[in-house]
Backbone as JSON Lines, residues from 0, in Angstrom:
{"i":0,"aa":"M","n":[-4.44,-31.04,5.99],"ca":[-5.11,-31.65,4.85],"c":[-4.1,-32.35,3.95]}
{"i":1,"aa":"L","n":[-2.9,-31.74,3.79],"ca":[-1.91,-32.34,2.9],"c":[-1.49,-33.72,3.4]}
{"i":2,"aa":"G","n":[-1.47,-33.91,4.7],"ca":[-1.07,-35.19,5.25],"c":[-2.14,-36.26,5.13]}
{"i":3,"aa":"L","n":[-3.39,-35.87,5.01],"ca":[-4.49,-36.83,4.94],"c":[-4.73,-37.36,3.53]}
{"i":4,"aa":"I","n":[-4.38,-36.61,2.54],"ca":[-4.57,-37.04,1.15],"c":[-3.2,-37.25,0.53]}
{"i":5,"aa":"P","n":[-2.82,-38.5,0.26],"ca":[-1.45,-38.81,-0.19],"c":[-1.0,-38.03,-1.43]}
{"i":6,"aa":"K","n":[-1.87,-37.87,-2.4],"ca":[-1.46,-37.15,-3.61],"c":[-1.15,-35.69,-3.3]}
{"i":7,"aa":"L","n":[-1.92,-35.07,-2.43],"ca":[-1.66,-33.69,-2.03],"c":[-0.43,-33.61,-1.13]}
{"i":8,"aa":"G","n":[-0.17,-34.68,-0.4],"ca":[0.99,-34.73,0.47],"c":[2.3,-34.69,-0.31]}
{"i":9,"aa":"D","n":[2.27,-35.07,-1.57],"ca":[3.47,-35.01,-2.4],"c":[3.99,-33.59,-2.55]}
{"i":10,"aa":"V","n":[3.1,-32.61,-2.44],"ca":[3.51,-31.21,-2.54],"c":[4.46,-30.88,-1.39]}
{"i":11,"aa":"A","n":[4.2,-31.44,-0.22],"ca":[5.04,-31.17,0.95],"c":[6.43,-31.75,0.8]}
{"i":12,"aa":"S","n":[6.59,-32.72,-0.1],"ca":[7.9,-33.36,-0.27],"c":[8.74,-32.69,-1.36]}
{"i":13,"aa":"L","n":[8.27,-31.58,-1.91],"ca":[9.04,-30.87,-2.92],"c":[10.3,-30.29,-2.29]}
{"i":14,"aa":"P","n":[11.4,-30.28,-3.02],"ca":[12.63,-29.68,-2.47],"c":[12.44,-28.19,-2.19]}
{"i":15,"aa":"G","n":[13.15,-27.69,-1.19],"ca":[13.07,-26.29,-0.8],"c":[13.31,-25.32,-1.93]}
{"i":16,"aa":"P","n":[14.35,-25.54,-2.77],"ca":[14.58,-24.6,-3.87],"c":[13.42,-24.52,-4.86]}
{"i":17,"aa":"V","n":[12.71,-25.63,-5.06],"ca":[11.57,-25.61,-5.98],"c":[10.44,-24.77,-5.38]}
{"i":18,"aa":"V","n":[10.16,-24.99,-4.1],"ca":[9.13,-24.2,-3.43],"c":[9.53,-22.73,-3.4]}
{"i":19,"aa":"G","n":[10.82,-22.45,-3.14],"ca":[11.31,-21.07,-3.12],"c":[11.18,-20.4,-4.47]}
{"i":20,"aa":"G","n":[11.49,-21.14,-5.54],"ca":[11.36,-20.59,-6.89],"c":[9.91,-20.28,-7.23]}
{"i":21,"aa":"A","n":[9.01,-21.17,-6.85],"ca":[7.59,-20.94,-7.11],"c":[7.1,-19.75,-6.29]}
{"i":22,"aa":"G","n":[7.55,-19.67,-5.04],"ca":[7.17,-18.54,-4.19],"c":[7.68,-17.22,-4.74]}
{"i":23,"aa":"L","n":[8.9,-17.25,-5.27],"ca":[9.49,-16.04,-5.86],"c":[8.63,-15.53,-7.01]}
{"i":24,"aa":"V","n":[8.18,-16.44,-7.86],"ca":[7.34,-16.04,-9.0],"c":[6.01,-15.48,-8.5]}
{"i":25,"aa":"V","n":[5.43,-16.12,-7.5],"ca":[4.14,-15.65,-6.98],"c":[4.28,-14.26,-6.38]}
{"i":26,"aa":"F","n":[5.3,-14.04,-5.55],"ca":[5.46,-12.73,-4.91],"c":[5.89,-11.66,-5.91]}
{"i":27,"aa":"A","n":[6.65,-12.03,-6.92],"ca":[7.02,-11.07,-7.96],"c":[5.78,-10.66,-8.76]}
{"i":28,"aa":"T","n":[4.87,-11.6,-8.99],"ca":[3.63,-11.28,-9.69],"c":[2.78,-10.32,-8.87]}
{"i":29,"aa":"V","n":[2.69,-10.57,-7.57],"ca":[1.93,-9.66,-6.69],"c":[2.56,-8.27,-6.72]}
{"i":30,"aa":"T","n":[3.87,-8.18,-6.71],"ca":[4.56,-6.9,-6.77],"c":[4.28,-6.19,-8.1]}
{"i":31,"aa":"A","n":[4.32,-6.94,-9.19],"ca":[4.05,-6.35,-10.5],"c":[2.62,-5.82,-10.58]}
{"i":32,"aa":"V","n":[1.67,-6.53,-10.0],"ca":[0.29,-6.05,-9.99],"c":[0.18,-4.77,-9.17]}
{"i":33,"aa":"G","n":[0.91,-4.7,-8.05],"ca":[0.92,-3.49,-7.24],"c":[1.49,-2.3,-7.98]}
{"i":34,"aa":"I","n":[2.59,-2.54,-8.7],"ca":[3.2,-1.46,-9.51],"c":[2.23,-1.02,-10.6]}
{"i":35,"aa":"N","n":[1.56,-1.97,-11.22],"ca":[0.59,-1.64,-12.25],"c":[-0.56,-0.8,-11.68]}
{"i":36,"aa":"T","n":[-0.96,-1.1,-10.46],"ca":[-2.01,-0.32,-9.81],"c":[-1.52,1.09,-9.53]}
{"i":37,"aa":"L","n":[-0.27,1.23,-9.11],"ca":[0.28,2.56,-8.83],"c":[0.4,3.42,-10.1]}
{"i":38,"aa":"R","n":[0.46,2.79,-11.27],"ca":[0.51,3.56,-12.51],"c":[-0.76,4.37,-12.7]}
{"i":39,"aa":"K","n":[-1.85,3.91,-12.13],"ca":[-3.15,4.57,-12.32],"c":[-3.41,5.66,-11.29]}
{"i":40,"aa":"V","n":[-2.51,5.84,-10.34],"ca":[-2.71,6.82,-9.28],"c":[-2.31,8.2,-9.77]}
{"i":41,"aa":"E","n":[-3.09,9.2,-9.43],"ca":[-2.79,10.59,-9.76],"c":[-1.8,11.12,-8.73]}
{"i":42,"aa":"F","n":[-0.6,11.45,-9.16],"ca":[0.42,11.95,-8.25],"c":[0.56,13.47,-8.31]}
{"i":43,"aa":"D","n":[0.23,14.09,-9.42],"ca":[0.38,15.53,-9.59],"c":[-0.69,16.28,-8.81]}
{"i":44,"aa":"G","n":[-0.24,17.21,-7.98],"ca":[-1.16,18.05,-7.25],"c":[-1.85,17.36,-6.08]}
{"i":45,"aa":"T","n":[-1.39,16.18,-5.71],"ca":[-1.98,15.47,-4.57],"c":[-0.87,15.1,-3.59]}
{"i":46,"aa":"N","n":[-1.24,14.53,-2.49],"ca":[-0.27,14.06,-1.51],"c":[0.06,12.59,-1.71]}
{"i":47,"aa":"N","n":[-0.38,11.99,-2.82],"ca":[-0.21,10.56,-3.03],"c":[1.25,10.15,-3.13]}
{"i":48,"aa":"L","n":[2.1,10.98,-3.71],"ca":[3.52,10.63,-3.79],"c":[4.13,10.55,-2.39]}
{"i":49,"aa":"L","n":[3.77,11.48,-1.53],"ca":[4.25,11.46,-0.15],"c":[3.74,10.22,0.58]}
{"i":50,"aa":"I","n":[2.5,9.86,0.36],"ca":[1.91,8.68,1.0],"c":[2.66,7.42,0.58]}
{"i":51,"aa":"V","n":[2.91,7.27,-0.72],"ca":[3.62,6.09,-1.21],"c":[5.05,6.05,-0.68]}
{"i":52,"aa":"A","n":[5.75,7.18,-0.72],"ca":[7.15,7.23,-0.29],"c":[7.29,6.9,1.2]}
{"i":53,"aa":"V","n":[6.46,7.51,2.04],"ca":[6.55,7.26,3.47],"c":[6.15,5.82,3.8]}
{"i":54,"aa":"S","n":[5.14,5.3,3.13],"ca":[4.71,3.92,3.37],"c":[5.79,2.91,3.0]}
{"i":55,"aa":"I","n":[6.46,3.13,1.87],"ca":[7.55,2.23,1.49],"c":[8.69,2.34,2.49]}
{"i":56,"aa":"G","n":[8.99,3.55,2.93],"ca":[10.04,3.74,3.93],"c":[9.73,3.03,5.24]}
{"i":57,"aa":"I","n":[8.5,3.16,5.71],"ca":[8.09,2.49,6.94],"c":[8.11,0.97,6.75]}
{"i":58,"aa":"G","n":[7.71,0.51,5.57],"ca":[7.73,-0.91,5.29],"c":[9.14,-1.48,5.23]}
{"i":59,"aa":"M","n":[10.11,-0.66,4.84],"ca":[11.5,-1.13,4.76],"c":[12.19,-1.15,6.12]}
{"i":60,"aa":"L","n":[11.67,-0.47,7.11],"ca":[12.3,-0.42,8.44],"c":[12.61,-1.81,9.01]}
{"i":61,"aa":"P","n":[11.65,-2.73,9.06],"ca":[11.97,-4.04,9.64],"c":[12.96,-4.84,8.8]}
{"i":62,"aa":"V","n":[13.11,-4.49,7.53],"ca":[14.04,-5.21,6.66],"c":[15.46,-4.72,6.88]}
{"i":63,"aa":"V","n":[15.64,-3.4,6.94],"ca":[17.0,-2.84,7.06],"c":[17.47,-2.74,8.5]}
{"i":64,"aa":"A","n":[16.53,-2.67,9.45],"ca":[16.89,-2.58,10.86],"c":[15.97,-3.51,11.66]}
{"i":65,"aa":"P","n":[16.23,-4.81,11.65],"ca":[15.31,-5.78,12.27],"c":[15.07,-5.57,13.76]}
{"i":66,"aa":"T","n":[15.98,-4.91,14.45],"ca":[15.82,-4.73,15.9],"c":[15.17,-3.4,16.26]}
{"i":67,"aa":"I","n":[14.66,-2.67,15.3],"ca":[14.13,-1.33,15.56],"c":[12.93,-1.33,16.51]}
{"i":68,"aa":"Y","n":[12.14,-2.38,16.5],"ca":[10.93,-2.42,17.32],"c":[11.11,-3.23,18.61]}
{"i":69,"aa":"H","n":[12.32,-3.64,18.94],"ca":[12.53,-4.52,20.1],"c":[12.22,-3.85,21.44]}
{"i":70,"aa":"T","n":[12.28,-2.53,21.52],"ca":[11.99,-1.85,22.79],"c":[10.52,-1.43,22.9]}
{"i":71,"aa":"F","n":[9.75,-1.67,21.87],"ca":[8.34,-1.32,21.87],"c":[7.51,-2.42,22.52]}
{"i":72,"aa":"P","n":[6.25,-2.13,22.89],"ca":[5.38,-3.19,23.41],"c":[5.19,-4.32,22.39]}
{"i":73,"aa":"T","n":[4.78,-5.47,22.89],"ca":[4.66,-6.66,22.04],"c":[3.73,-6.43,20.86]}
{"i":74,"aa":"W","n":[2.6,-5.76,21.08],"ca":[1.66,-5.56,19.98],"c":[2.26,-4.69,18.88]}
{"i":75,"aa":"V","n":[3.11,-3.74,19.22],"ca":[3.78,-2.91,18.21],"c":[4.82,-3.75,17.48]}
{"i":76,"aa":"Q","n":[5.51,-4.64,18.19],"ca":[6.49,-5.52,17.56],"c":[5.83,-6.44,16.54]}
{"i":77,"aa":"I","n":[4.64,-6.93,16.87],"ca":[3.94,-7.83,15.96],"c":[3.52,-7.09,14.69]}
{"i":78,"aa":"I","n":[2.95,-5.91,14.85],"ca":[2.48,-5.14,13.7],"c":[3.66,-4.53,12.93]}
{"i":79,"aa":"G","n":[4.58,-3.9,13.66],"ca":[5.7,-3.22,13.01],"c":[6.75,-4.16,12.48]}
{"i":80,"aa":"G","n":[6.84,-5.37,13.03],"ca":[7.85,-6.32,12.59],"c":[7.59,-6.91,11.22]}
{"i":81,"aa":"S","n":[6.39,-6.75,10.7],"ca":[6.05,-7.23,9.37],"c":[6.09,-6.05,8.4]}
{"i":82,"aa":"A","n":[6.94,-6.17,7.39],"ca":[7.08,-5.08,6.42],"c":[5.76,-4.8,5.7]}
{"i":83,"aa":"I","n":[5.07,-5.85,5.32],"ca":[3.81,-5.68,4.58],"c":[2.75,-5.03,5.46]}
{"i":84,"aa":"T","n":[2.64,-5.51,6.69],"ca":[1.63,-4.97,7.59],"c":[1.9,-3.51,7.92]}
{"i":85,"aa":"S","n":[3.13,-3.19,8.27],"ca":[3.44,-1.82,8.65],"c":[3.27,-0.85,7.47]}
{"i":86,"aa":"A","n":[3.68,-1.26,6.28],"ca":[3.51,-0.4,5.1],"c":[2.04,-0.21,4.76]}
{"i":87,"aa":"T","n":[1.26,-1.26,4.87],"ca":[-0.17,-1.16,4.56],"c":[-0.88,-0.25,5.55]}
{"i":88,"aa":"I","n":[-0.6,-0.42,6.83],"ca":[-1.24,0.42,7.84],"c":[-0.81,1.88,7.66]}
{"i":89,"aa":"A","n":[0.47,2.1,7.36],"ca":[0.94,3.47,7.14],"c":[0.24,4.1,5.94]}
{"i":90,"aa":"A","n":[0.13,3.36,4.84],"ca":[-0.53,3.89,3.64],"c":[-2.0,4.19,3.93]}
{"i":91,"aa":"F","n":[-2.65,3.3,4.65],"ca":[-4.07,3.49,4.97],"c":[-4.27,4.74,5.83]}
{"i":92,"aa":"L","n":[-3.47,4.86,6.89],"ca":[-3.62,6.01,7.79],"c":[-3.23,7.33,7.13]}
{"i":93,"aa":"L","n":[-2.15,7.32,6.34],"ca":[-1.75,8.54,5.64],"c":[-2.78,8.95,4.59]}
{"i":94,"aa":"N","n":[-3.38,7.97,3.92],"ca":[-4.43,8.27,2.95],"c":[-5.62,8.9,3.65]}
{"i":95,"aa":"L","n":[-6.01,8.34,4.8],"ca":[-7.11,8.96,5.56],"c":[-6.76,10.38,5.97]}
{"i":96,"aa":"L","n":[-5.54,10.58,6.44],"ca":[-5.12,11.89,6.92],"c":[-5.08,12.92,5.79]}
{"i":97,"aa":"F","n":[-4.41,12.59,4.7],"ca":[-4.18,13.57,3.64],"c":[-5.32,13.7,2.64]}
{"i":98,"aa":"N","n":[-6.01,12.62,2.35],"ca":[-7.03,12.67,1.3],"c":[-8.46,12.68,1.8]}
{"i":99,"aa":"H","n":[-8.67,12.43,3.09],"ca":[-10.04,12.37,3.58],"c":[-10.24,13.22,4.83]}
{"i":100,"aa":"T","n":[-9.3,14.1,5.13],"ca":[-9.45,15.03,6.24],"c":[-9.71,16.41,5.66]}
{"i":101,"aa":"P","n":[-10.82,17.03,6.0],"ca":[-11.12,18.35,5.45],"c":[-10.01,19.35,5.77]}
{"i":102,"aa":"G","n":[-9.63,20.12,4.77],"ca":[-8.61,21.15,4.94],"c":[-7.21,20.7,4.58]}
{"i":103,"aa":"L","n":[-6.96,19.39,4.55],"ca":[-5.61,18.9,4.21],"c":[-5.51,18.46,2.75]}
{"i":104,"aa":"N","n":[-6.63,18.27,2.1],"ca":[-6.62,17.81,0.71],"c":[-6.36,19.0,-0.2]}
{"i":105,"aa":"K","n":[-5.18,19.03,-0.8],"ca":[-4.8,20.15,-1.67],"c":[-4.81,19.73,-3.13]}
{"i":106,"aa":"A","n":[-5.65,18.77,-3.47],"ca":[-5.71,18.28,-4.84],"c":[-6.2,19.4,-5.75]}
{"i":107,"aa":"K","n":[-5.66,19.41,-6.95],"ca":[-6.09,20.4,-7.93],"c":[-7.52,20.1,-8.35]}
{"i":108,"aa":"T","n":[-8.3,21.1,-8.4],"ca":[-9.66,20.91,-8.88],"c":[-9.8,21.68,-10.17]}
{"i":109,"aa":"A","n":[-10.5,21.08,-11.08],"ca":[-10.7,21.72,-12.38],"c":[-11.64,22.9,-12.21]}
{"i":110,"aa":"P","n":[-11.33,24.02,-12.86],"ca":[-12.22,25.17,-12.74],"c":[-13.57,24.84,-13.36]}
{"i":111,"aa":"A","n":[-14.6,25.38,-12.77],"ca":[-15.94,25.14,-13.29],"c":[-16.06,25.78,-14.68]}
{"i":112,"aa":"E","n":[-16.73,25.05,-15.53],"ca":[-16.92,25.58,-16.88],"c":[-17.85,26.79,-16.81]}
{"i":113,"aa":"A","n":[-17.46,27.82,-17.51],"ca":[-18.27,29.03,-17.51],"c":[-19.55,28.77,-18.31]}
{"i":114,"aa":"A","n":[-20.63,29.2,-17.73],"ca":[-21.91,29.05,-18.43],"c":[-21.96,30.08,-19.54]}
{"i":115,"aa":"P","n":[-22.53,29.71,-20.67],"ca":[-22.62,30.69,-21.77],"c":[-23.47,31.89,-21.35]}
{"i":116,"aa":"A","n":[-23.01,33.05,-21.74],"ca":[-23.73,34.27,-21.38],"c":[-25.06,34.31,-22.11]}
{"i":117,"aa":"E","n":[-26.06,34.7,-21.37],"ca":[-27.39,34.8,-21.98],"c":[-27.51,36.18,-22.62]}
{"i":118,"aa":"P","n":[-28.14,36.24,-23.76],"ca":[-28.31,37.54,-24.42],"c":[-29.17,38.47,-23.55]}
{"i":119,"aa":"A","n":[-28.83,39.73,-23.58],"ca":[-29.58,40.71,-22.8],"c":[-31.0,40.84,-23.35]}
{"i":120,"aa":"A","n":[-31.93,40.93,-22.46],"ca":[-33.33,41.05,-22.88],"c":[-33.59,42.47,-23.35]}
{"i":121,"aa":"T","n":[-34.23,42.59,-24.46],"ca":[-34.57,43.91,-24.97],"c":[-36.05,44.17,-24.8]}
{"i":122,"aa":"S","n":[-36.43,45.35,-24.38],"ca":[-37.85,45.63,-24.21],"c":[-38.28,46.69,-25.14]}
């Protein structure tokens, strides 16, 4: 589409550093929104801290060790080779495992409020 409309095609002629700077701001904004979302997550008494930590670790694997998935099948290389994809899938699966599997959810539950005692009936 950019090539068919000359005014829109001007965007394609922007210098690389300008596009990189704009991309940096966009991705930093997405990261900030993600951090803001994590502020609302309950970490005390849940497995959510473990889920976040393991997901970030799995997401960093392709960044710190780019050849880690080279011996795996092609479909694993495609999924695991992307930091965002692998971290998202890990977070999704760990959340299902820890927070939606009966018996594994150890979240603190508030004690039920005691009902007021009823006065004894006198006859």
